[in-house]
Amino acid sequence: MGRSSNIPAALFLRIVLWLLAFVTITPFLLLLLTSIKSKADVLKGAFALPAYPHFENYLDAWNAGHFNIYFWNSIVVVIPVVAVSVFLGLLTGFAFAYLSFPLRRTLFAILTLGMMVPAEAFIIPLYYEMRYFGLINTYAALIVPQIAMSIPFSTIFLASAMQQLPEEVLEAAVLDGAGRFYILRKIVIPLMIPAMSTLALFLFIWTWNEFLIPFILVNDDAYRTLPLGMLFFQGRYTVNTPVLTAGAVIVIFPLILTYLVFQRRFIAGLTAGATK
Amino acid sequence: MNRTVKSISILPAYRLKAAVALAGAALVSFSLSAARADDLAVWDDQTFEGQSAVIEQLNKDFEAAHPGVTIKRTARTFDDMKLTLKLAVSAGDGPVITKVNQGAGDMGAMVKEGLLLPVDEYIKKYGWDKRQSDSVLARDRWEGAKFGVGKTYGISGLGEIVGLYYNKKILDDAGVALPKTFEELLADLDKLKEKGVAPFMMGSAKQHLALHMIGAIDQAHIDAANRAELDDLIYGKGGSWNTKGNIESAKLVQKWAQGGYFYPGFEGISGDDAVQLFISGQGAFLISGTWYFGDMQNNPDIGFMAIPAPKGVAKPMSVGGVDLAWAITSLAKDKAKQDLAGEYIDYMVSEKAAESWAAAGYLPATSLPADAKPKLTPLLTSGIEMWKTLNANDALGHYPDWSSPTMLKTIDDNTPLLLSGKITPEAFVDAMDKDYQAYLKDQK
């Protein structure tokens, strides 16, 4: 921190940050708390503690929600989607950041358009397209469209990150006669690691939580992913709130884990070079 | 989730770091599984845990009895079914057997587009009409845009009745006897209110407790002998919601809402929460359907009965119906597949399946076998008794919202206004009728 005259200001900032952290984390704690209640406990109020923790909710969620199948499907879908999207985003991002090619502006505009259009708008044509290719009820139906949906964001995100790189480094490399691939491999990628991890994290969260694509393009239980498992705790007239929240905790647990693993790199990426 | 930019500023990274390779893409096998001839794609709406377990058991039993047949089950919630079923069947990737919601928006539309096959042949072959009453089967009949007549396109496995839940302990403590007539019920309510007990548990923020209350009170005043008028309304043959009975029911419910007969704060409580409050002993009566049996049995003081009939009504009607119907889609291309589908549905509405449903606490539409000895909860015992009586009397009524595709929304929009006294009972019934007449005009 700065000089001593700033102590009250710094303290104030700290209190504000702690308050914000508290406000952010409370809903998650409530979710955890609800997931170990019985149905009767839920009515006693949001903050009332259960007589004893009902961990059986988690077993119910895992067994009744077909989570044992859906969990692996989610893994099988999310890994290629994230890996391929980041890789392709690197190439396209590089092109938009450093190269000049015909129709560059137009293509960029089309890309941004791809990011604006909600999935609901193209899901029906997509369904027929996938059907034409014979991909309904396959992993490809889940993976390929999600890669396509991720590319605009990956490209724009990585292109803008690359444009932030210090030009001197790149100029020096060009003067030394390095080729494009060499520059990408040896200079850009190492500097892009933090941005790439951030991007991977976003894509992971979005793909993991995607509901509409697996819901419409796959109607075979063997290919469904985790968010669809939440259906099993909502009847037409009734909702089993504790088990539903237990299911939600299972669904978000890998996300939180990933975030915790990535966050040091994430923060490092955000703050690296902040001190000259 | 939409992949959109959340404004993120990436600060430049000036320090070279050791490159960390991203996880390599996992080898993913794109298996293009061809459907085998004896695969049976089945969609059902039994997503709720207890129901899902019953279906999975029944499917296992069917597979065991038919070696070589594999059932590919997909469960979808009621709303999800509405969204995806037509698309999947018309595209050719949907189920061979499906549950489908009766009504103009779903079954009616699919029949019109030739996506469902009639099941009359199987009704004859297996004698489904001996297991379920004609007025129940009529709910699956369509002829063009006409509902309730013509060929039959499905059959349901579960029954639903809207009736009166009561908490015996609260009634005893207040010195109130179970009402035998509608007039006695009204007297009971007054007595309970004097004693400072909430006569009715109610929650109108979500779900349809108030709608079912208005419908149930109205239909309890109709004798089954005069059911034609109500049938015509529901089956889109015409008529009007603007009846004395409907206005009286709306008046009564408005009076209760305004006069402190409902649980305090009911406007902010959802129907589901109201049911949970009722189970925890917070009200004497609650009007809703048999689908809450599973929750209600957690409190042994709670009983279930038909809405007591007013004097002079011998066979009162009860709002109710059946769950979504089992139907065979146009994807059952050849006779062999169709017959297998027929056999599957027969199994799903068999006495044996009825036993499984009853054992799990649900009300089967098919009567139980005479020698069945499942351990029934007291609630289900009274539910099954009522189901028998209603079918024998041909007194199973209708959900008002079945009468037009938009009726549910119209009622939902206007119920809070009625309960809070912002509109008169006449205006409420008028809004329903306007919706209905507009729908009739569309049909012509």
mmCIF file of N, CA and C in Angstrom, chain B residues 37 68 73 75 91 103 116 181 221 223 254-255 311 353 361 373 376 407 420:
data_model
loop_
_atom_site.group_PDB
_atom_site.id
_atom_site.type_symbol
_atom_site.label_atom_id
_atom_site.label_comp_id
_atom_site.label_asym_id
_atom_site.label_seq_id
_atom_site.Cartn_x
_atom_site.Cartn_y
_atom_site.Cartn_z
ATOM 1 N N ALA B 37 -33.652 -52.651 -34.918
ATOM 2 C CA ALA B 37 -35.069 -52.834 -35.219
ATOM 3 C C ALA B 37 -35.893 -52.991 -33.947
ATOM 4 N N GLY B 68 -34.688 -59.176 -26.262
ATOM 5 C CA GLY B 68 -34.307 -58.568 -27.531
ATOM 6 C C GLY B 68 -34.833 -57.158 -27.698
ATOM 7 N N ARG B 73 -35.239 -44.887 -23.028
ATOM 8 C CA ARG B 73 -36.125 -43.969 -22.342
ATOM 9 C C ARG B 73 -35.544 -42.554 -22.313
ATOM 10 N N ALA B 75 -36.675 -38.956 -20.376
ATOM 11 C CA ALA B 75 -37.650 -38.288 -19.515
ATOM 12 C C ALA B 75 -37.577 -36.788 -19.757
ATOM 13 N N ALA B 91 -39.483 -34.292 -37.344
ATOM 14 C CA ALA B 91 -38.168 -34.417 -37.978
ATOM 15 C C ALA B 91 -37.769 -35.875 -38.144
ATOM 16 N N GLY B 103 -55.270 -31.943 -25.249
ATOM 17 C CA GLY B 103 -55.619 -30.536 -25.419
ATOM 18 C C GLY B 103 -55.240 -30.073 -26.805
ATOM 19 N N LEU B 116 -49.633 -38.673 -34.865
ATOM 20 C CA LEU B 116 -50.024 -39.716 -33.923
ATOM 21 C C LEU B 116 -50.913 -40.741 -34.623
ATOM 22 N N THR B 181 -72.098 -31.961 3.982
ATOM 23 C CA THR B 181 -72.682 -31.228 2.860
ATOM 24 C C THR B 181 -71.910 -29.923 2.682
ATOM 25 N N HIS B 221 -71.158 -28.337 -7.545
ATOM 26 C CA HIS B 221 -72.575 -27.936 -7.617
ATOM 27 C C HIS B 221 -73.269 -28.498 -8.854
ATOM 28 N N ASP B 223 -74.558 -31.674 -10.985
ATOM 29 C CA ASP B 223 -74.856 -33.100 -10.900
ATOM 30 C C ASP B 223 -74.382 -33.774 -12.187
ATOM 31 N N GLN B 254 -63.862 -14.991 -3.547
ATOM 32 C CA GLN B 254 -63.471 -13.605 -3.283
ATOM 33 C C GLN B 254 -63.842 -13.214 -1.851
ATOM 34 N N LYS B 255 -65.023 -13.649 -1.419
ATOM 35 C CA LYS B 255 -65.461 -13.345 -0.056
ATOM 36 C C LYS B 255 -64.482 -13.948 0.949
ATOM 37 N N LYS B 311 -76.964 -29.577 -0.898
ATOM 38 C CA LYS B 311 -78.223 -30.313 -0.860
ATOM 39 C C LYS B 311 -78.833 -30.349 -2.257
ATOM 40 N N ALA B 353 -49.219 -52.740 -13.577
ATOM 41 C CA ALA B 353 -48.596 -51.413 -13.500
ATOM 42 C C ALA B 353 -49.350 -50.553 -12.489
ATOM 43 N N GLY B 361 -47.508 -44.830 -4.112
ATOM 44 C CA GLY B 361 -48.285 -43.723 -3.558
ATOM 45 C C GLY B 361 -48.999 -42.869 -4.584
ATOM 46 N N LYS B 373 -52.927 -56.615 -3.032
ATOM 47 C CA LYS B 373 -52.796 -56.270 -1.619
ATOM 48 C C LYS B 373 -51.596 -55.341 -1.424
ATOM 49 N N LEU B 376 -51.428 -49.717 1.020
ATOM 50 C CA LEU B 376 -51.773 -48.370 0.577
ATOM 51 C C LEU B 376 -51.766 -47.421 1.762
ATOM 52 N N MET B 407 -56.364 -20.324 -22.027
ATOM 53 C CA MET B 407 -57.198 -20.155 -20.834
ATOM 54 C C MET B 407 -56.394 -20.138 -19.535
ATOM 55 N N SER B 420 -57.889 -10.007 -4.716
ATOM 56 C CA SER B 420 -57.598 -8.750 -4.020
ATOM 57 C C SER B 420 -58.745 -7.759 -4.161
#
